[in-house]
Amino acid sequence: QVQLVESGGGSVQAGGSLGLSCAASGSVRGVNFMGWYRQVPGQERESVATITRDDIINYADSVKGRFILSRDKSKNTLYLRMNNLRSEDTAVYYCNAHLKDDRSWAWYEGQGTQVTVSS
């Protein structure tokens, strides 16, 4: 059974850095898309950074130049390095991926991890 396991996050002061990782475990036969999203209670979920099968990366304008998305294809793991964090980056961050298991393609989502930035 495929699942996404997130780690990292936590609390940091403004200007600091944090890292997130998202590992796709189980019988992963293909990866079409992976990305990080975030959500603040009462607000819509927003895309933070995404990467396609062809390694095309997109960042939200609000994180460009501060966040770095990377992927280890051999480990089916996605990383997000967050630098120069701001209070407005505080949110629950979710990993999202379109993966293929032994039978078919499907969307998967991690459990979410809290990032708190204090000013």
PDB file of C-alpha atoms in Angstrom:
ATOM      1  CA  GLN A   1       0.000   0.000   0.000  1.00  0.00           C
ATOM      2  CA  VAL A   2       1.453   3.337  -1.054  1.00  0.00           C
ATOM      3  CA  GLN A   3       1.503   6.172   1.400  1.00  0.00           C
ATOM      4  CA  LEU A   4       3.231   9.512   1.828  1.00  0.00           C
ATOM      5  CA  VAL A   5       5.112  10.030   5.064  1.00  0.00           C
ATOM      6  CA  GLU A   6       6.058  13.574   5.956  1.00  0.00           C
ATOM      7  CA  SER A   7       8.718  14.677   8.389  1.00  0.00           C
ATOM      8  CA  GLY A   8      10.283  17.918   9.448  1.00  0.00           C
ATOM      9  CA  GLY A   9       8.536  21.145  10.229  1.00  0.00           C
ATOM     10  CA  GLY A  10       8.349  22.640  13.680  1.00  0.00           C
ATOM     11  CA  SER A  11       8.778  26.111  15.096  1.00  0.00           C
ATOM     12  CA  VAL A  12      11.300  28.752  14.192  1.00  0.00           C
ATOM     13  CA  GLN A  13      11.766  32.481  14.476  1.00  0.00           C
ATOM     14  CA  ALA A  14      11.326  34.738  11.487  1.00  0.00           C
ATOM     15  CA  GLY A  15      14.371  34.654   9.276  1.00  0.00           C
ATOM     16  CA  GLY A  16      15.172  31.092  10.205  1.00  0.00           C
ATOM     17  CA  SER A  17      15.090  27.910   8.151  1.00  0.00           C
ATOM     18  CA  LEU A  18      13.301  24.592   8.259  1.00  0.00           C
ATOM     19  CA  GLY A  19      13.225  21.514   6.079  1.00  0.00           C
ATOM     20  CA  LEU A  20      10.409  19.184   5.138  1.00  0.00           C
ATOM     21  CA  SER A  21      10.604  15.765   3.565  1.00  0.00           C
ATOM     22  CA  CYS A  22       7.961  13.529   2.037  1.00  0.00           C
ATOM     23  CA  ALA A  23       8.739   9.901   1.371  1.00  0.00           C
ATOM     24  CA  ALA A  24       6.509   7.749  -0.791  1.00  0.00           C
ATOM     25  CA  SER A  25       6.579   4.296   0.760  1.00  0.00           C
ATOM     26  CA  GLY A  26       5.181   1.014  -0.444  1.00  0.00           C
ATOM     27  CA  SER A  27       5.080  -0.359  -3.967  1.00  0.00           C
ATOM     28  CA  VAL A  28       5.641   2.800  -6.014  1.00  0.00           C
ATOM     29  CA  ARG A  29       5.860   1.989  -9.739  1.00  0.00           C
ATOM     30  CA  GLY A  30       5.742   5.522 -11.095  1.00  0.00           C
ATOM     31  CA  VAL A  31       5.749   9.175 -10.067  1.00  0.00           C
ATOM     32  CA  ASN A  32       3.919  11.715 -12.179  1.00  0.00           C
ATOM     33  CA  PHE A  33       3.758  14.723  -9.892  1.00  0.00           C
ATOM     34  CA  MET A  34       4.745  15.725  -6.374  1.00  0.00           C
ATOM     35  CA  GLY A  35       4.237  18.915  -4.488  1.00  0.00           C
ATOM     36  CA  TRP A  36       3.830  20.779  -1.245  1.00  0.00           C
ATOM     37  CA  TYR A  37       0.704  22.659  -0.303  1.00  0.00           C
ATOM     38  CA  ARG A  38      -0.139  24.594   2.815  1.00  0.00           C
ATOM     39  CA  GLN A  39      -3.262  25.614   4.626  1.00  0.00           C
ATOM     40  CA  VAL A  40      -4.090  28.061   7.354  1.00  0.00           C
ATOM     41  CA  PRO A  41      -7.321  27.414   9.290  1.00  0.00           C
ATOM     42  CA  GLY A  42     -10.167  29.278   7.663  1.00  0.00           C
ATOM     43  CA  GLN A  43      -8.251  29.829   4.435  1.00  0.00           C
ATOM     44  CA  GLU A  44      -8.019  27.930   1.179  1.00  0.00           C
ATOM     45  CA  ARG A  45      -5.194  25.519   0.618  1.00  0.00           C
ATOM     46  CA  GLU A  46      -2.479  26.990  -1.569  1.00  0.00           C
ATOM     47  CA  SER A  47       0.229  25.455  -3.666  1.00  0.00           C
ATOM     48  CA  VAL A  48       3.735  26.117  -2.384  1.00  0.00           C
ATOM     49  CA  ALA A  49       6.029  24.227  -4.747  1.00  0.00           C
ATOM     50  CA  THR A  50       5.504  21.420  -7.216  1.00  0.00           C
ATOM     51  CA  ILE A  51       7.583  19.215  -9.494  1.00  0.00           C
ATOM     52  CA  THR A  52       6.506  17.220 -12.507  1.00  0.00           C
ATOM     53  CA  ARG A  53       7.729  13.922 -13.901  1.00  0.00           C
ATOM     54  CA  ASP A  54      10.011  15.935 -16.195  1.00  0.00           C
ATOM     55  CA  ASP A  55      11.498  17.876 -13.270  1.00  0.00           C
ATOM     56  CA  ILE A  56       9.678  21.100 -14.025  1.00  0.00           C
ATOM     57  CA  ILE A  57       9.426  23.015 -10.774  1.00  0.00           C
ATOM     58  CA  ASN A  58       6.928  25.724  -9.956  1.00  0.00           C
ATOM     59  CA  TYR A  59       6.925  27.939  -6.897  1.00  0.00           C
ATOM     60  CA  ALA A  60       4.282  30.173  -5.461  1.00  0.00           C
ATOM     61  CA  ASP A  61       5.276  33.802  -5.916  1.00  0.00           C
ATOM     62  CA  SER A  62       5.266  34.228  -2.153  1.00  0.00           C
ATOM     63  CA  VAL A  63       8.083  31.688  -1.676  1.00  0.00           C
ATOM     64  CA  LYS A  64      10.230  32.260  -4.764  1.00  0.00           C
ATOM     65  CA  GLY A  65      13.824  32.908  -3.830  1.00  0.00           C
ATOM     66  CA  ARG A  66      13.303  31.574  -0.292  1.00  0.00           C
ATOM     67  CA  PHE A  67      12.135  27.973  -0.689  1.00  0.00           C
ATOM     68  CA  ILE A  68      13.950  25.234  -2.569  1.00  0.00           C
ATOM     69  CA  LEU A  69      12.216  22.112  -3.811  1.00  0.00           C
ATOM     70  CA  SER A  70      14.222  19.010  -4.613  1.00  0.00           C
ATOM     71  CA  ARG A  71      13.625  15.339  -5.150  1.00  0.00           C
ATOM     72  CA  ASP A  72      15.547  12.104  -4.765  1.00  0.00           C
ATOM     73  CA  LYS A  73      14.045   9.873  -7.418  1.00  0.00           C
ATOM     74  CA  SER A  74      15.838   6.791  -6.148  1.00  0.00           C
ATOM     75  CA  LYS A  75      14.114   7.180  -2.802  1.00  0.00           C
ATOM     76  CA  ASN A  76      10.815   8.617  -4.091  1.00  0.00           C
ATOM     77  CA  THR A  77      11.347  11.413  -1.621  1.00  0.00           C
ATOM     78  CA  LEU A  78      10.511  15.087  -1.972  1.00  0.00           C
ATOM     79  CA  TYR A  79      12.249  17.799   0.010  1.00  0.00           C
ATOM     80  CA  LEU A  80      11.405  21.404   0.727  1.00  0.00           C
ATOM     81  CA  ARG A  81      14.055  23.667   2.166  1.00  0.00           C
ATOM     82  CA  MET A  82      12.462  26.787   3.590  1.00  0.00           C
ATOM     83  CA  ASN A  83      14.758  29.745   4.196  1.00  0.00           C
ATOM     84  CA  ASN A  84      14.176  33.252   5.454  1.00  0.00           C
ATOM     85  CA  LEU A  85      10.867  32.178   6.905  1.00  0.00           C
ATOM     86  CA  ARG A  86       8.189  34.728   7.606  1.00  0.00           C
ATOM     87  CA  SER A  87       5.254  34.696   9.974  1.00  0.00           C
ATOM     88  CA  GLU A  88       2.931  34.373   6.993  1.00  0.00           C
ATOM     89  CA  ASP A  89       4.533  31.021   6.175  1.00  0.00           C
ATOM     90  CA  THR A  90       2.898  29.591   9.276  1.00  0.00           C
ATOM     91  CA  ALA A  91       0.559  26.808   8.159  1.00  0.00           C
ATOM     92  CA  VAL A  92       0.047  23.091   7.993  1.00  0.00           C
ATOM     93  CA  TYR A  93       2.091  21.788   5.075  1.00  0.00           C
ATOM     94  CA  TYR A  94       0.844  18.812   3.077  1.00  0.00           C
ATOM     95  CA  CYS A  95       2.675  16.654   0.600  1.00  0.00           C
ATOM     96  CA  ASN A  96       0.633  15.631  -2.421  1.00  0.00           C
ATOM     97  CA  ALA A  97       1.595  13.211  -5.184  1.00  0.00           C
ATOM     98  CA  HIS A  98       0.250  11.386  -8.212  1.00  0.00           C
ATOM     99  CA  LEU A  99       1.738   7.937  -8.018  1.00  0.00           C
ATOM    100  CA  LYS A 100       1.327   4.516  -9.562  1.00  0.00           C
ATOM    101  CA  ASP A 101       1.191   1.438  -7.379  1.00  0.00           C
ATOM    102  CA  ASP A 102       1.096  -2.137  -8.697  1.00  0.00           C
ATOM    103  CA  ARG A 103      -2.213  -1.512 -10.445  1.00  0.00           C
ATOM    104  CA  SER A 104      -3.075   2.081 -11.180  1.00  0.00           C
ATOM    105  CA  TRP A 105      -2.383   5.784 -10.797  1.00  0.00           C
ATOM    106  CA  ALA A 106      -3.891   7.644  -7.894  1.00  0.00           C
ATOM    107  CA  TRP A 107      -3.501  10.805  -5.834  1.00  0.00           C
ATOM    108  CA  TYR A 108      -2.015  10.541  -2.387  1.00  0.00           C
ATOM    109  CA  GLU A 109      -1.610  13.023   0.421  1.00  0.00           C
ATOM    110  CA  GLY A 110       0.537  13.075   3.525  1.00  0.00           C
ATOM    111  CA  GLN A 111      -0.718  13.572   7.043  1.00  0.00           C
ATOM    112  CA  GLY A 112       0.356  17.206   7.214  1.00  0.00           C
ATOM    113  CA  THR A 113       3.045  18.820   9.299  1.00  0.00           C
ATOM    114  CA  GLN A 114       2.850  22.084  11.213  1.00  0.00           C
ATOM    115  CA  VAL A 115       5.228  24.936  10.474  1.00  0.00           C
ATOM    116  CA  THR A 116       5.110  27.841  12.887  1.00  0.00           C
ATOM    117  CA  VAL A 117       7.119  31.015  12.361  1.00  0.00           C
ATOM    118  CA  SER A 118       7.195  33.534  15.154  1.00  0.00           C
ATOM    119  CA  SER A 119       8.067  37.152  14.575  1.00  0.00           C
TER     120      SER A 119
END
